[in-house]
Short mmCIF file of C-alpha atoms in Angstrom, two decimals:
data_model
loop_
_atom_site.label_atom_id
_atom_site.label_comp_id
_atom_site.label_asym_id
_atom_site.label_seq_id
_atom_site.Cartn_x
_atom_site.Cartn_y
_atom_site.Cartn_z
CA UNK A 1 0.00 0.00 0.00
CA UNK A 2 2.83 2.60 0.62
CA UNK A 3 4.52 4.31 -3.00
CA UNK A 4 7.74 4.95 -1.22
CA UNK A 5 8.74 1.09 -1.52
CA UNK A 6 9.47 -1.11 -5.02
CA UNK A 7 6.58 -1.35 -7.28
CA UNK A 8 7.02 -5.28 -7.12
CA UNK A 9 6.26 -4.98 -3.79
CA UNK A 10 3.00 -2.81 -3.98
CA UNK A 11 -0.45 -4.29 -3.52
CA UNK A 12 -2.28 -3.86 -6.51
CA UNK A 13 -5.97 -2.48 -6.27
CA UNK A 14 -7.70 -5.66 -6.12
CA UNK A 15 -5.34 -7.02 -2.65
CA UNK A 16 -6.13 -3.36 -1.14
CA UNK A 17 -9.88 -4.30 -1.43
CA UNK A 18 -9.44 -7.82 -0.57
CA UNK A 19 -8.22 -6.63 2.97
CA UNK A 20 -11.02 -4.30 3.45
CA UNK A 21 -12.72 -7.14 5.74
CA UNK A 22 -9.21 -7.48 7.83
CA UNK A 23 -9.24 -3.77 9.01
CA UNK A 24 -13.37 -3.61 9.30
CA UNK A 25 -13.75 -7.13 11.47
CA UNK A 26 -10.25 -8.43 12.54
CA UNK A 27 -9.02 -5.05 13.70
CA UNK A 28 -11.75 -4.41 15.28
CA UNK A 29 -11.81 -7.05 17.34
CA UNK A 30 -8.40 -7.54 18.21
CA UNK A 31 -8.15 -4.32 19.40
CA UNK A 32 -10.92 -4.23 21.17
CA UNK A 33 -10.72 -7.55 22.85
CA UNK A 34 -6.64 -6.57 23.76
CA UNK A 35 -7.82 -3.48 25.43
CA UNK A 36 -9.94 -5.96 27.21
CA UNK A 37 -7.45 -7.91 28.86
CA UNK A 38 -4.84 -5.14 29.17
CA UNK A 39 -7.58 -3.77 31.42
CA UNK A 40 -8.59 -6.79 32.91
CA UNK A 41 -4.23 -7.58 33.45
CA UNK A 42 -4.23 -4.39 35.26
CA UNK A 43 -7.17 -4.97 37.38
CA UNK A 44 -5.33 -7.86 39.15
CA UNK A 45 -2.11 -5.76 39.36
CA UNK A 46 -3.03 -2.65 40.74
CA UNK A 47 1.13 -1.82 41.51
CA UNK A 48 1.46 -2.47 37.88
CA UNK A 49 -1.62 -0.23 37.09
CA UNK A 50 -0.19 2.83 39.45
CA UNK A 51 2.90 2.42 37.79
CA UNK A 52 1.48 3.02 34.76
CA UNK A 53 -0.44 5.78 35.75
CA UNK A 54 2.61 8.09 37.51
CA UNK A 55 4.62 7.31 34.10
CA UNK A 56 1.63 8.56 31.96
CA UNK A 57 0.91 11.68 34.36
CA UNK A 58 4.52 12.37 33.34
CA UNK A 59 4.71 11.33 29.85
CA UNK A 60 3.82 14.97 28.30
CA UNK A 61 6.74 16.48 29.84
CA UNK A 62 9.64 13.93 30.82
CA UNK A 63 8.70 11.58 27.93
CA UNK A 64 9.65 8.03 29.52
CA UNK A 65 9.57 4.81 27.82
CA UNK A 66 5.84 3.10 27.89
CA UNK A 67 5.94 -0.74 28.97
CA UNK A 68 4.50 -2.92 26.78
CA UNK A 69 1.25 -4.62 28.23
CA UNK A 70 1.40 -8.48 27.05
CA UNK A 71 -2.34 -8.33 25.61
CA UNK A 72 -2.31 -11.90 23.34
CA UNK A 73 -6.38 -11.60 21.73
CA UNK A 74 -5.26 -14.24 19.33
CA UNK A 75 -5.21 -18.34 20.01
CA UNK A 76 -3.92 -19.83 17.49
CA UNK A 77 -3.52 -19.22 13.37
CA UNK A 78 -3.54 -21.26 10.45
CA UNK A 79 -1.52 -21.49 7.50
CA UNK A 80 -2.23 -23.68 4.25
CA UNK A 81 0.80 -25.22 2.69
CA UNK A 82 1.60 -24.61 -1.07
CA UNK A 83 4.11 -27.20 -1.69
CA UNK A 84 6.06 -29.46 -0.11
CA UNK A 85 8.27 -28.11 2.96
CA UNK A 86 10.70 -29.50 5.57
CA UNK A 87 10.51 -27.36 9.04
CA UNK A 88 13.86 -27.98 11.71
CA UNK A 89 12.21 -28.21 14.91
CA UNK A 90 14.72 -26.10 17.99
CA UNK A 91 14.53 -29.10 19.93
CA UNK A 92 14.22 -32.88 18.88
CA UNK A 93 10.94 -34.44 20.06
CA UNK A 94 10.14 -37.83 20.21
CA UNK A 95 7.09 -39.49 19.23
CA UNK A 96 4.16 -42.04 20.34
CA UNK A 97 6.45 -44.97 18.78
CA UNK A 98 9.78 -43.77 20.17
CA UNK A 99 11.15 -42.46 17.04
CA UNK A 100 13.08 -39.60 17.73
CA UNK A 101 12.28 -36.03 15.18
CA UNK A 102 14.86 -33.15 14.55
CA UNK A 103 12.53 -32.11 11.50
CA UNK A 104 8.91 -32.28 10.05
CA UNK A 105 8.04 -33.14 6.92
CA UNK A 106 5.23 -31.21 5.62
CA UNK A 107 3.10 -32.67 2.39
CA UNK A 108 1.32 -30.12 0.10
CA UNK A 109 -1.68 -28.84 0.87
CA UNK A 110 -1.34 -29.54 5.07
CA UNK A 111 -3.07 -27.21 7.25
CA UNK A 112 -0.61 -25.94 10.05
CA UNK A 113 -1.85 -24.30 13.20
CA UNK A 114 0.67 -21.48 14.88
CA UNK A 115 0.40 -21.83 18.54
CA UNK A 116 0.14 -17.86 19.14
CA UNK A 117 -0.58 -17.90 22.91
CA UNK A 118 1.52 -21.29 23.92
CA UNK A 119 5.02 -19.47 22.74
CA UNK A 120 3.99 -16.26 24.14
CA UNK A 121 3.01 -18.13 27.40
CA UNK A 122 5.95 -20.63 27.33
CA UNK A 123 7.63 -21.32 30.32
CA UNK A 124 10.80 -22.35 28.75
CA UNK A 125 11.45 -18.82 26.75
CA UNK A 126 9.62 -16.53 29.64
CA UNK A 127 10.53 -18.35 32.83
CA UNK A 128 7.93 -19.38 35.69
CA UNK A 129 6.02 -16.45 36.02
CA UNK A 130 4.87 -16.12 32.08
CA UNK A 131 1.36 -15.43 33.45
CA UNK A 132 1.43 -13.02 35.13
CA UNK A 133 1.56 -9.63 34.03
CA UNK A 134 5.34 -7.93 34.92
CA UNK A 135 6.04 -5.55 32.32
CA UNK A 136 9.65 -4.88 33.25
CA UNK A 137 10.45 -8.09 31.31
CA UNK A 138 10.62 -6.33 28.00
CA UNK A 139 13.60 -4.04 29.42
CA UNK A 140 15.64 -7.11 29.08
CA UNK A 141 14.13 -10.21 27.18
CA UNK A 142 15.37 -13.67 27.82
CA UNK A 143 17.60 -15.21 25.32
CA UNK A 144 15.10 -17.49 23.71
CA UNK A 145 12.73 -14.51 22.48
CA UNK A 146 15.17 -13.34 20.09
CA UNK A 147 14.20 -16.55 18.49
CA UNK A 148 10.59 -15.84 18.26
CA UNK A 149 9.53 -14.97 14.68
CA UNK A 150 7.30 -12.05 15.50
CA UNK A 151 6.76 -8.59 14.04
CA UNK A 152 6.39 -7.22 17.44
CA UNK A 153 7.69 -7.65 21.04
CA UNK A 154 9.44 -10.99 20.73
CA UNK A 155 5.86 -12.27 20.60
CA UNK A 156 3.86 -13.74 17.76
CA UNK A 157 1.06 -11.85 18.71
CA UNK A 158 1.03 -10.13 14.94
CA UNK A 159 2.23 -13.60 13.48
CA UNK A 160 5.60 -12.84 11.44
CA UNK A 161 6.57 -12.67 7.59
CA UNK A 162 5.17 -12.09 4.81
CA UNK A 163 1.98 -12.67 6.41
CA UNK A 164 1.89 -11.01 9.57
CA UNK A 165 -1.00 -8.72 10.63
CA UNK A 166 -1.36 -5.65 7.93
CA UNK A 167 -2.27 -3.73 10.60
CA UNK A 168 -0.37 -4.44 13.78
CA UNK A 169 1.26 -0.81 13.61
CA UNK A 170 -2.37 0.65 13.88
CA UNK A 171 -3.24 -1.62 16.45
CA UNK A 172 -0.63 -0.78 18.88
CA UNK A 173 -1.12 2.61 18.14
CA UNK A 174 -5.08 2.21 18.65
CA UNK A 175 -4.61 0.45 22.30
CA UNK A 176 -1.66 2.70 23.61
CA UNK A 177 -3.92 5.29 22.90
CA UNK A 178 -6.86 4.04 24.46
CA UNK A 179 -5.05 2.91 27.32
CA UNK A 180 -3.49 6.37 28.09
CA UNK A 181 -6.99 8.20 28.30
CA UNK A 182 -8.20 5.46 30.33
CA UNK A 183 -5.44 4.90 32.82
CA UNK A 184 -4.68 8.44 33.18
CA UNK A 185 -8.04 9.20 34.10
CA UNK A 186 -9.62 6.32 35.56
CA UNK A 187 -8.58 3.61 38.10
CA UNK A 188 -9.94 -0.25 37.60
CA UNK A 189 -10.93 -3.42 39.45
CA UNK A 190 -12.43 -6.38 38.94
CA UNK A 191 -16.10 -6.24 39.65
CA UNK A 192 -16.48 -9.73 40.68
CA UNK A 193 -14.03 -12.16 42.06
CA UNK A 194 -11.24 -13.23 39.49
CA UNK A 195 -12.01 -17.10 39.42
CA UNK A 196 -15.29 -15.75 38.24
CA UNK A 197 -14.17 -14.98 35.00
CA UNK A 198 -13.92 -17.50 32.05
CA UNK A 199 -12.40 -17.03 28.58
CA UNK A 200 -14.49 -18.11 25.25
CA UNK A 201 -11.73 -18.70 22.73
CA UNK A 202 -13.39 -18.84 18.74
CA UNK A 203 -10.46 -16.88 16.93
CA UNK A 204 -9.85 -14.30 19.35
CA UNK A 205 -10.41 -14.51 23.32
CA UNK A 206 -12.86 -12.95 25.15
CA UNK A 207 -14.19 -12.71 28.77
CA UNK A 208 -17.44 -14.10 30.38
CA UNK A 209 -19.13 -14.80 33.39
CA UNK A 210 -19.41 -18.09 34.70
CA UNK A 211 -22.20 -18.03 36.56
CA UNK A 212 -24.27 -16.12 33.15
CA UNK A 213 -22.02 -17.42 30.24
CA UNK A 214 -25.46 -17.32 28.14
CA UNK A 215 -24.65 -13.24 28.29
CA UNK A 216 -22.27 -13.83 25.97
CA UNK A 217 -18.73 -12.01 26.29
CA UNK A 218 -18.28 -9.53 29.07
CA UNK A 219 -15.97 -8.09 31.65
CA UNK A 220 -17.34 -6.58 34.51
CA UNK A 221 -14.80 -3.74 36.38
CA UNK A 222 -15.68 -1.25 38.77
CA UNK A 223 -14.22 2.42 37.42
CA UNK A 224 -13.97 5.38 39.47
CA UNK A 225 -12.40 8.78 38.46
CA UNK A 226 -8.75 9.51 39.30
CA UNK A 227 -8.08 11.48 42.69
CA UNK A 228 -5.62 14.38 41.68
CA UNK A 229 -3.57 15.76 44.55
#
């Protein structure tokens, strides 16, 4: 889409309108449903969410660096293979019969699913406490992210390649900006208790309520407006 790149490289007119349905119904959701959790992260971490706040309330005039909040809206993804492939695996598995695998084969035409949230959740890249949400991490990444394929964050939150989210840039942009009106101006908690709270997982996660999961997705939080001394 940009004209300051090689005309090889351009999307034509017809691949611009063919991603008209990415930005109108995956954007939207991705974004909306990471603002979600981000919210719902700092809910449970209300250090983490004063944090934020003080560097925000600051932002405008000492301009500190923003952490990252490790929103991951996507489960999984799926890729279609166009010819035949061989993938090295990082570590040799071994398999129901014993026989021991330092590759894949993959035949034309396989479907391949992309664990998105089990490497950005991984224990053996983030260390024990991958679930919970401790921004600081980013400041110094463990070894084994570098090896993630991502687009963004050592994460494949935005997939990677040639095919990774059109849009990711807008995205970020989108959340950090929601998340600085909110935060600065608002603080959150969890409206009910956090076991209360299940996830509903068809392409992109989203929140419920146990106890009503016929409501469909929701998250409830209790806001009030920002005391300034």
């Amino acid at each position: 889409m940009a004209t300051d790149i090689a005309e090889h490289q351009q999307m034509s007119d017809e691949e611009v309108l063919a991603q008209i349905p990415t930005f109108l119904a995956a954007g939207h959701e991705t974004t909306s449903t990471g603002t979600t959790w981000a919210l719902y992260a700092l809910s449970e971490t209300p250090q983490v969410q004063k944090k934020l706040r003080d560097e925000l309330s600051t932002i405008l005039t000492d301009n500190p660096t923003m952490d990252e909040l490790n929103s991951l809206p996507y489960l999984d993804a799926v890729r279609l293979t166009v010819k035949e492939d061989v993938i090295p695996l990082s570590a040799a598995v071994t398999d129901r019969n014993g026989k021991v695998h330092e590759y894949l084969e993959v035949p034309k035409g396989q479907f391949i699913f992309l664990p998105i949230l089990s490497v950005n959740r991984d224990k053996k890249i983030w260390g024990e406490d991958s679930l919970k949400l401790r921004p600081e991490r980013w400041e110094s990444p463990p070894e084994g992210a570098s090896a993630i394929p991502g687009v963004w964050g050592n994460m494949l939150t935005f997939i990677g390649g040639p095919r990774a989210c059109i849009g990711y840039r807008f995205s970020l942009v989108e959340m950090k900006a929601l998340l600085f009106t909110l935060v600065r101006a608002f603080e959150f908690e969890l409206g009910v208790p956090a076991e209360e709270i299940g996830v509903s997982s068809w392409i992109v996660q989203r929140p419920f309520l146990r106890s009503n999961p016929e409501a469909g997705g929701q998250l409830p939080l209790k806001v009030k407006p920002v005391r300034r001394m």
